[in-house]
Amino acid sequence: MKTILIAGGAGFIGTNLCKRFLNEGYKIICVDNFHTSNKRNLKKISSENFKLIEHDITKPFDIDEGIDEIYNLASPASPRHYQSNPLQTIKTNVHGVFNLLDLAVKYDAEFLQSSTSEIYGEPLEHPQKESYWGNVNPNGIRSSYDESKRCAESICLNYYNEYGVNVKICRIFNTYGPYMDPSDGRVVTNFIIQALKGEDLTIYGEGTQTRSFCHVDDLLDAFIKVMATETEFTGPINLGNPIEFTISDLANKVIEKIDSKSKIIYLPLPQDDPSKRKPDISFAREKLKWQPKITLDEGLDNTISYYDNLINSF
Ligand code: NAD
Ligand code: UDP
């Protein structure tokens, strides 16, 4: 049986991954300090194959058993979180990545790094291909996240070059679905919760900015395919849904689906908020024989039903 360490396993993507791998019969070691997540996510997991280690990955640590694979999902991901904890975010994506890669060296484990479309910054190339170097403001309010995630890619590649660690760098574009913390602040979760509660939907700016939304189940399919690639394959590889929507499109869709009485209000656009985002996934299509299958309509239905149940359980 494979033993898989999931750093950040209590978070949104992490919880979905823990559940999926437990269903497949693997042993999971989840390492998380609950910096941006809630213990609620893991409460329903009662498998003897699941072990939780409450730990901040910026501090070195060891595991008392072998590990076959490491998925590094530990990092604040919501602008609200990383902007209120910039130095901790940098430490997590630099010191934390060193600490996890040291474990990968020790146990000869494969290593998946959750990089991000944020490394492209305010893109001057559209859609974004892996070959694009990006346009990031190193001094802006998003830089603690963008620059530390860029540095993390470099750390990973250098562990491959110097120690032969089998690293896989995945550049994830906006992903949504069940188990994101309701107070996370990212757009899909915000709009769904606001619409379910009949509160105003908060569009930042005019709502003309675009994002491409991938359902988490599609992302996990891609993760598994990436981990199955040959040792020499380090990425980076874009993972996301290439269908682009404006934030206004999303708000209207959510209101319509929930048949909500909510209104839309317009708040100031945060500094350096990217005006567009759309992955070019031709590399993932060719290399992994993967592309997202879940439409935004299907994914929203599934996510709305999760938050509806969650809100009613409070
Ligand atoms: P999340 O905030 O829900 O989950 C992150 C988890 O990491 C949380 O449980 C948090 O407590 C934990 N964590 C943070 N710092 C830690 C530390 N120092 N030590 C231990 N645990 C720590 O976010 P998510 O959306 O699940 O994102 C997971 C990963 O995917 C992140 O690395 C993020 O950068 C990346 N990513 C996500 C998206 C997306 O759209 N969801 C897009 C691009 C990249
Ligand atoms: N956004 C918004 N209202 C919200 C939350 C976010 O209009 O309540 C916008 C945000 O300004 C950005 C987009 O939605 O343009 C996506 O934001 P999110 O925080 O989900 O992720 P990002 O892609 O910016 O990291």
Coordinates of C-alpha atoms and ligand atoms in Angstrom, one line a residue:
M1 CA 0.0 0.0 0.0
K2 CA 1.4 3.4 -1.0
T3 CA 2.0 6.0 1.8
I4 CA 1.3 9.5 0.7
L5 CA 2.1 12.7 2.7
I6 CA -0.2 15.5 1.9
A7 CA 1.0 18.9 3.3
G8 CA -1.9 21.3 3.6
G9 CA -4.2 18.2 3.6
A10 CA -6.8 19.9 5.7
G11 CA -7.4 22.7 3.2
F12 CA -9.7 22.9 0.2
I13 CA -7.8 20.9 -2.4
G14 CA -6.1 18.8 0.3
T15 CA -9.3 17.5 1.9
N16 CA -10.6 16.5 -1.6
L17 CA -7.3 14.7 -2.2
C18 CA -7.2 13.0 1.2
K19 CA -10.7 11.6 0.7
R20 CA -10.0 10.4 -2.8
F21 CA -6.8 8.6 -1.9
L22 CA -8.4 7.0 1.2
N23 CA -11.2 5.7 -1.0
E24 CA -8.5 4.2 -3.3
G25 CA -7.0 2.4 -0.2
Y26 CA -3.8 4.4 0.3
K27 CA -2.3 5.4 3.6
I28 CA -2.4 9.2 4.2
I29 CA -0.3 11.3 6.4
C30 CA -1.8 14.8 6.5
V31 CA 0.5 17.6 7.7
D32 CA -1.3 20.9 8.4
N33 CA -1.2 23.8 10.9
F34 CA -4.8 24.9 10.2
H35 CA -3.5 28.3 9.2
T36 CA -6.2 28.8 6.5
S37 CA -8.5 25.8 7.2
N38 CA -10.8 24.4 9.7
K39 CA -10.7 21.1 11.6
R40 CA -14.3 20.6 10.4
N41 CA -13.0 19.3 7.0
L42 CA -11.2 16.3 8.6
K43 CA -13.9 15.5 11.2
K44 CA -15.7 13.1 9.0
I45 CA -12.5 11.1 8.1
S46 CA -12.3 8.1 10.5
S47 CA -10.1 5.8 8.6
E48 CA -7.3 3.8 10.3
N49 CA -5.3 4.7 7.2
F50 CA -5.4 8.4 8.0
K51 CA -2.9 10.1 10.3
L52 CA -2.9 13.8 11.1
I53 CA 0.2 15.6 12.1
E54 CA -0.5 19.2 13.3
H55 CA 2.7 21.0 12.3
D56 CA 3.9 24.2 10.6
I57 CA 6.0 23.1 7.6
T58 CA 8.3 26.1 8.0
K59 CA 9.8 24.2 10.9
P60 CA 11.8 21.1 10.1
F61 CA 10.1 17.8 10.9
D62 CA 10.5 14.0 10.4
I63 CA 8.1 11.2 9.8
D64 CA 8.6 7.8 11.6
E65 CA 7.8 5.7 8.5
G66 CA 8.6 5.5 4.7
I67 CA 6.7 7.8 2.3
D68 CA 6.2 7.1 -1.4
E69 CA 4.7 10.4 -2.5
I70 CA 4.5 14.0 -1.2
Y71 CA 1.8 16.4 -2.4
N72 CA 2.7 19.9 -1.3
L73 CA -0.5 21.9 -1.0
A74 CA 0.5 23.9 2.1
S75 CA 0.3 27.6 1.5
P76 CA -2.3 30.3 1.9
A77 CA -4.0 30.6 -1.5
S78 CA -6.7 33.2 -1.0
P79 CA -5.5 36.8 -1.5
R80 CA -7.3 37.7 1.8
H81 CA -5.1 35.2 3.6
Y82 CA -1.7 35.8 2.0
Q83 CA -2.1 39.6 2.1
S84 CA -2.7 39.5 5.8
N85 CA 0.2 37.1 6.5
P86 CA 2.8 38.0 3.8
L87 CA 6.0 36.9 5.7
Q88 CA 4.5 33.6 6.9
T89 CA 3.4 33.0 3.3
I90 CA 6.9 33.5 2.0
K91 CA 8.3 31.3 4.8
T92 CA 5.8 28.6 3.9
N93 CA 6.7 28.6 0.2
V94 CA 10.4 28.8 0.8
H95 CA 11.5 27.3 4.2
G96 CA 8.5 24.9 4.0
V97 CA 9.3 23.7 0.5
F98 CA 12.9 23.1 1.6
N99 CA 11.7 21.0 4.6
L100 CA 9.4 18.9 2.5
L101 CA 12.0 18.3 -0.2
D102 CA 14.5 17.2 2.5
L103 CA 11.9 14.5 3.4
A104 CA 11.6 13.6 -0.3
V105 CA 15.4 13.1 -0.4
K106 CA 15.4 11.1 2.8
Y107 CA 12.6 8.7 1.7
D108 CA 13.1 8.8 -2.0
A109 CA 9.6 10.1 -2.5
E110 CA 8.0 11.7 -5.6
F111 CA 7.1 15.3 -5.0
L112 CA 4.2 17.3 -6.5
Q113 CA 4.4 21.1 -6.0
S114 CA 1.2 23.1 -6.3
S115 CA 2.4 26.1 -8.1
T116 CA 0.0 28.6 -9.5
S117 CA -1.2 30.8 -12.4
E118 CA -0.1 33.7 -10.2
I119 CA 3.4 33.2 -11.3
Y120 CA 2.3 34.8 -14.6
G121 CA 1.2 37.9 -12.8
E122 CA -0.7 40.5 -14.9
P123 CA -0.2 38.5 -18.1
L124 CA 1.0 40.1 -21.3
E125 CA 0.4 36.9 -23.2
H126 CA -3.1 35.4 -23.4
P127 CA -3.8 32.5 -22.9
Q128 CA -0.8 31.7 -20.8
K129 CA 1.6 28.9 -21.9
E130 CA 4.2 27.3 -19.7
S131 CA 6.9 29.0 -21.7
Y132 CA 5.7 32.5 -20.7
W133 CA 7.9 34.0 -17.9
G134 CA 5.2 36.3 -16.5
N135 CA 4.7 39.9 -15.5
V136 CA 4.8 40.0 -11.7
N137 CA 5.1 43.2 -9.6
P138 CA 7.8 42.2 -7.0
N139 CA 6.7 45.0 -4.6
G140 CA 2.9 44.7 -4.9
I141 CA 0.4 43.4 -2.4
R142 CA 0.3 40.0 -4.2
S143 CA 4.1 39.6 -4.3
S144 CA 4.5 37.5 -1.1
Y145 CA 2.5 34.8 -2.8
D146 CA 3.6 35.3 -6.4
E147 CA 7.3 35.6 -5.8
S148 CA 7.5 32.9 -3.2
K149 CA 5.7 30.5 -5.5
R150 CA 8.1 31.4 -8.2
C151 CA 11.0 30.8 -5.8
A152 CA 9.4 27.4 -4.8
E153 CA 9.5 26.3 -8.5
S154 CA 13.2 27.1 -8.6
I155 CA 13.8 25.2 -5.3
C156 CA 12.0 22.2 -6.7
L157 CA 14.0 22.2 -9.9
N158 CA 17.3 22.5 -8.1
Y159 CA 16.4 19.5 -5.8
Y160 CA 15.8 17.6 -9.0
N161 CA 19.2 18.7 -10.5
E162 CA 21.3 18.3 -7.3
Y163 CA 19.6 15.4 -5.5
G164 CA 17.5 13.7 -8.3
V165 CA 14.2 14.3 -6.5
N166 CA 11.3 13.3 -8.8
V167 CA 9.6 16.7 -8.7
K168 CA 6.4 17.6 -10.6
I169 CA 5.6 21.3 -10.8
C170 CA 1.9 21.9 -11.5
R171 CA 0.7 25.5 -12.3
I172 CA -2.9 25.4 -11.0
F173 CA -5.4 27.9 -12.3
N174 CA -8.5 29.0 -10.3
T175 CA -10.0 25.8 -8.8
Y176 CA -13.3 25.6 -6.9
G177 CA -15.5 23.0 -5.3
P178 CA -16.6 21.6 -1.9
Y179 CA -14.5 22.0 1.2
M180 CA -13.1 25.5 0.7
D181 CA -13.5 27.3 4.0
P182 CA -16.6 29.4 3.9
S183 CA -14.6 32.4 5.1
D184 CA -11.8 31.8 2.5
G185 CA -12.7 34.9 0.4
R186 CA -12.2 33.5 -3.0
V187 CA -14.8 34.4 -5.6
V188 CA -16.8 31.2 -6.2
T189 CA -17.2 30.5 -2.6
N190 CA -18.0 34.1 -1.7
F191 CA -20.6 34.5 -4.4
I192 CA -22.3 31.2 -3.5
I193 CA -22.5 31.9 0.2
Q194 CA -23.7 35.5 -0.4
A195 CA -26.4 34.3 -2.8
L196 CA -27.5 31.5 -0.4
K197 CA -27.8 33.9 2.4
G198 CA -29.6 36.6 0.3
E199 CA -26.7 39.0 0.8
D200 CA -25.3 41.4 -1.8
L201 CA -22.7 39.8 -4.2
T202 CA -19.5 41.8 -3.9
I203 CA -17.9 42.4 -7.3
Y204 CA -14.5 44.0 -7.0
G205 CA -14.0 46.5 -9.9
E206 CA -16.4 46.4 -12.8
G207 CA -16.6 42.7 -13.1
T208 CA -14.9 42.7 -16.5
Q209 CA -11.8 40.8 -15.3
T210 CA -11.8 37.2 -16.3
R211 CA -10.9 33.9 -14.7
S212 CA -11.1 30.3 -15.9
F213 CA -12.7 28.0 -13.3
C214 CA -11.7 24.3 -12.9
H215 CA -13.7 21.9 -10.7
V216 CA -11.5 20.3 -8.1
D217 CA -12.4 16.7 -9.2
D218 CA -10.9 17.5 -12.7
L219 CA -7.8 18.9 -11.0
L220 CA -7.3 15.7 -8.9
D221 CA -7.5 13.6 -12.1
A222 CA -4.7 15.6 -13.5
F223 CA -2.6 15.4 -10.3
I224 CA -2.7 11.6 -10.5
K225 CA -1.7 11.6 -14.1
V226 CA 1.2 14.0 -13.4
M227 CA 2.5 11.7 -10.6
A228 CA 2.4 8.8 -13.1
T229 CA 4.8 10.5 -15.5
E230 CA 8.4 9.4 -15.9
T231 CA 11.1 10.6 -13.4
E232 CA 12.6 13.1 -16.0
F233 CA 9.3 14.9 -16.2
T234 CA 9.5 17.9 -13.9
G235 CA 6.9 20.2 -15.5
P236 CA 6.0 23.0 -15.2
I237 CA 2.6 22.0 -16.5
N238 CA -0.6 24.2 -16.6
L239 CA -3.6 22.6 -15.0
G240 CA -6.9 24.4 -15.3
N241 CA -10.1 24.8 -17.3
P242 CA -9.5 26.9 -20.4
I243 CA -13.0 28.3 -20.6
E244 CA -12.9 31.9 -19.6
F245 CA -15.7 33.8 -17.8
T246 CA -15.9 37.4 -16.6
I247 CA -16.6 37.9 -12.9
S248 CA -19.9 39.5 -13.8
D249 CA -20.9 36.3 -15.8
L250 CA -20.1 34.3 -12.7
A251 CA -22.1 36.5 -10.4
N252 CA -25.2 36.4 -12.6
K253 CA -24.9 32.6 -13.1
V254 CA -24.8 32.0 -9.3
I255 CA -27.8 34.3 -8.7
E256 CA -29.7 32.6 -11.4
K257 CA -28.9 29.0 -10.2
I258 CA -29.8 29.7 -6.6
D259 CA -32.8 31.8 -7.7
S260 CA -31.5 34.3 -5.1
K261 CA -33.0 37.7 -4.3
S262 CA -29.4 39.0 -3.8
K263 CA -28.3 42.2 -5.6
I264 CA -24.8 42.9 -7.0
I265 CA -22.7 45.7 -5.5
Y266 CA -19.4 47.0 -6.8
L267 CA -16.4 47.5 -4.5
P268 CA -13.0 48.9 -5.3
L269 CA -10.7 46.6 -7.4
P270 CA -7.7 45.6 -5.3
Q271 CA -4.2 46.6 -6.4
D272 CA -2.6 44.4 -9.1
D273 CA -5.7 42.2 -9.5
P274 CA -5.0 40.4 -12.8
S275 CA -7.3 41.5 -15.6
K276 CA -7.4 38.1 -17.3
R277 CA -6.4 34.5 -16.7
K278 CA -6.8 31.6 -19.1
P279 CA -4.5 28.6 -19.3
D280 CA -3.2 27.2 -22.5
I281 CA -3.6 23.5 -21.6
S282 CA -2.3 22.0 -24.9
F283 CA 0.8 20.6 -23.1
A284 CA -1.5 18.8 -20.5
R285 CA -3.7 17.5 -23.3
E286 CA -0.8 16.0 -25.1
K287 CA 1.4 14.8 -22.2
L288 CA -1.3 13.6 -19.8
K289 CA -4.2 12.9 -22.2
W290 CA -6.2 15.1 -19.8
Q291 CA -8.6 17.9 -20.1
P292 CA -11.4 19.1 -17.7
K293 CA -14.7 17.3 -18.1
I294 CA -16.9 19.2 -15.6
T295 CA -18.7 22.3 -17.0
L296 CA -19.0 25.4 -14.8
D297 CA -22.8 24.7 -14.7
E298 CA -22.3 21.2 -13.3
G299 CA -19.5 22.2 -11.0
L300 CA -21.5 25.1 -9.6
D301 CA -24.5 22.8 -8.9
N302 CA -22.3 20.4 -7.0
T303 CA -20.6 23.3 -5.0
I304 CA -23.9 25.1 -4.3
S305 CA -25.4 21.9 -2.9
Y306 CA -22.3 21.4 -0.6
Y307 CA -22.5 25.0 0.8
D308 CA -26.3 24.8 1.2
N309 CA -25.9 21.7 3.4
L310 CA -23.0 23.3 5.3
I311 CA -24.8 26.5 6.0
N312 CA -27.9 24.6 7.2
S313 CA -25.8 22.5 9.5
F314 CA -24.5 25.5 11.5
Ligands
NAD1 P1 -6.3 26.3 1.3 O1 -6.0 27.6 2.0 O2 -7.7 25.8 1.4 O3 -5.4 25.1 1.8 C1 -4.1 25.3 2.2 C2 -3.8 24.5 3.4 O4 -2.4 24.6 3.8 C3 -4.6 24.9 4.6 O5 -5.1 23.7 5.3 C4 -3.6 25.5 5.5 O6 -3.9 25.5 6.9 C5 -2.3 24.8 5.2 N1 -1.1 25.5 5.5 C6 -0.8 26.8 5.2 N2 0.4 27.1 5.6 C7 0.9 26.0 6.3 C8 2.1 25.8 7.0 N3 3.1 26.7 7.1 N4 2.3 24.5 7.5 C9 1.3 23.6 7.4 N5 0.1 23.8 6.7 C10 -0.1 25.0 6.2 O7 -5.9 26.5 -0.2 P2 -6.2 25.5 -1.5 O8 -7.0 26.3 -2.5 O9 -6.5 24.2 -1.1 O10 -4.7 25.5 -2.1 C11 -3.8 24.4 -2.0 C12 -2.5 24.7 -2.8 O11 -2.9 24.9 -4.1 C13 -1.8 26.0 -2.3 O12 -0.4 25.7 -2.3 C14 -2.2 27.0 -3.4 O13 -1.2 27.9 -3.6 C15 -2.3 26.1 -4.6 N6 -3.2 26.7 -5.6 C16 -4.6 26.7 -5.4 C17 -5.4 27.2 -6.4 C18 -6.9 27.2 -6.2 O14 -7.6 27.8 -7.1 N7 -7.5 26.6 -5.3 C19 -4.8 27.9 -7.5 C20 -3.5 27.9 -7.6 C21 -2.6 27.2 -6.7
UDP2 N1 -13.5 38.8 -6.6 C1 -14.7 39.6 -6.6 N2 -15.5 39.4 -5.5 C2 -15.2 38.6 -4.4 C3 -14.0 37.9 -4.5 C4 -13.2 38.0 -5.6 O1 -15.1 40.3 -7.5 O2 -16.0 38.6 -3.5 C5 -12.7 39.0 -7.8 C6 -11.2 39.3 -7.6 O3 -11.0 40.7 -7.5 C7 -10.6 38.7 -8.8 C8 -11.4 37.4 -9.1 O4 -12.7 37.7 -8.5 O5 -10.6 39.5 -9.9 C9 -10.9 36.1 -8.6 O6 -10.6 36.3 -7.2 P1 -10.1 35.2 -6.3 O7 -9.8 35.8 -4.9 O8 -11.0 34.0 -6.3 O9 -8.7 34.6 -6.9 P2 -7.5 35.3 -7.7 O10 -7.6 34.7 -9.1 O11 -7.6 36.8 -7.8 O12 -6.3 34.8 -7.0

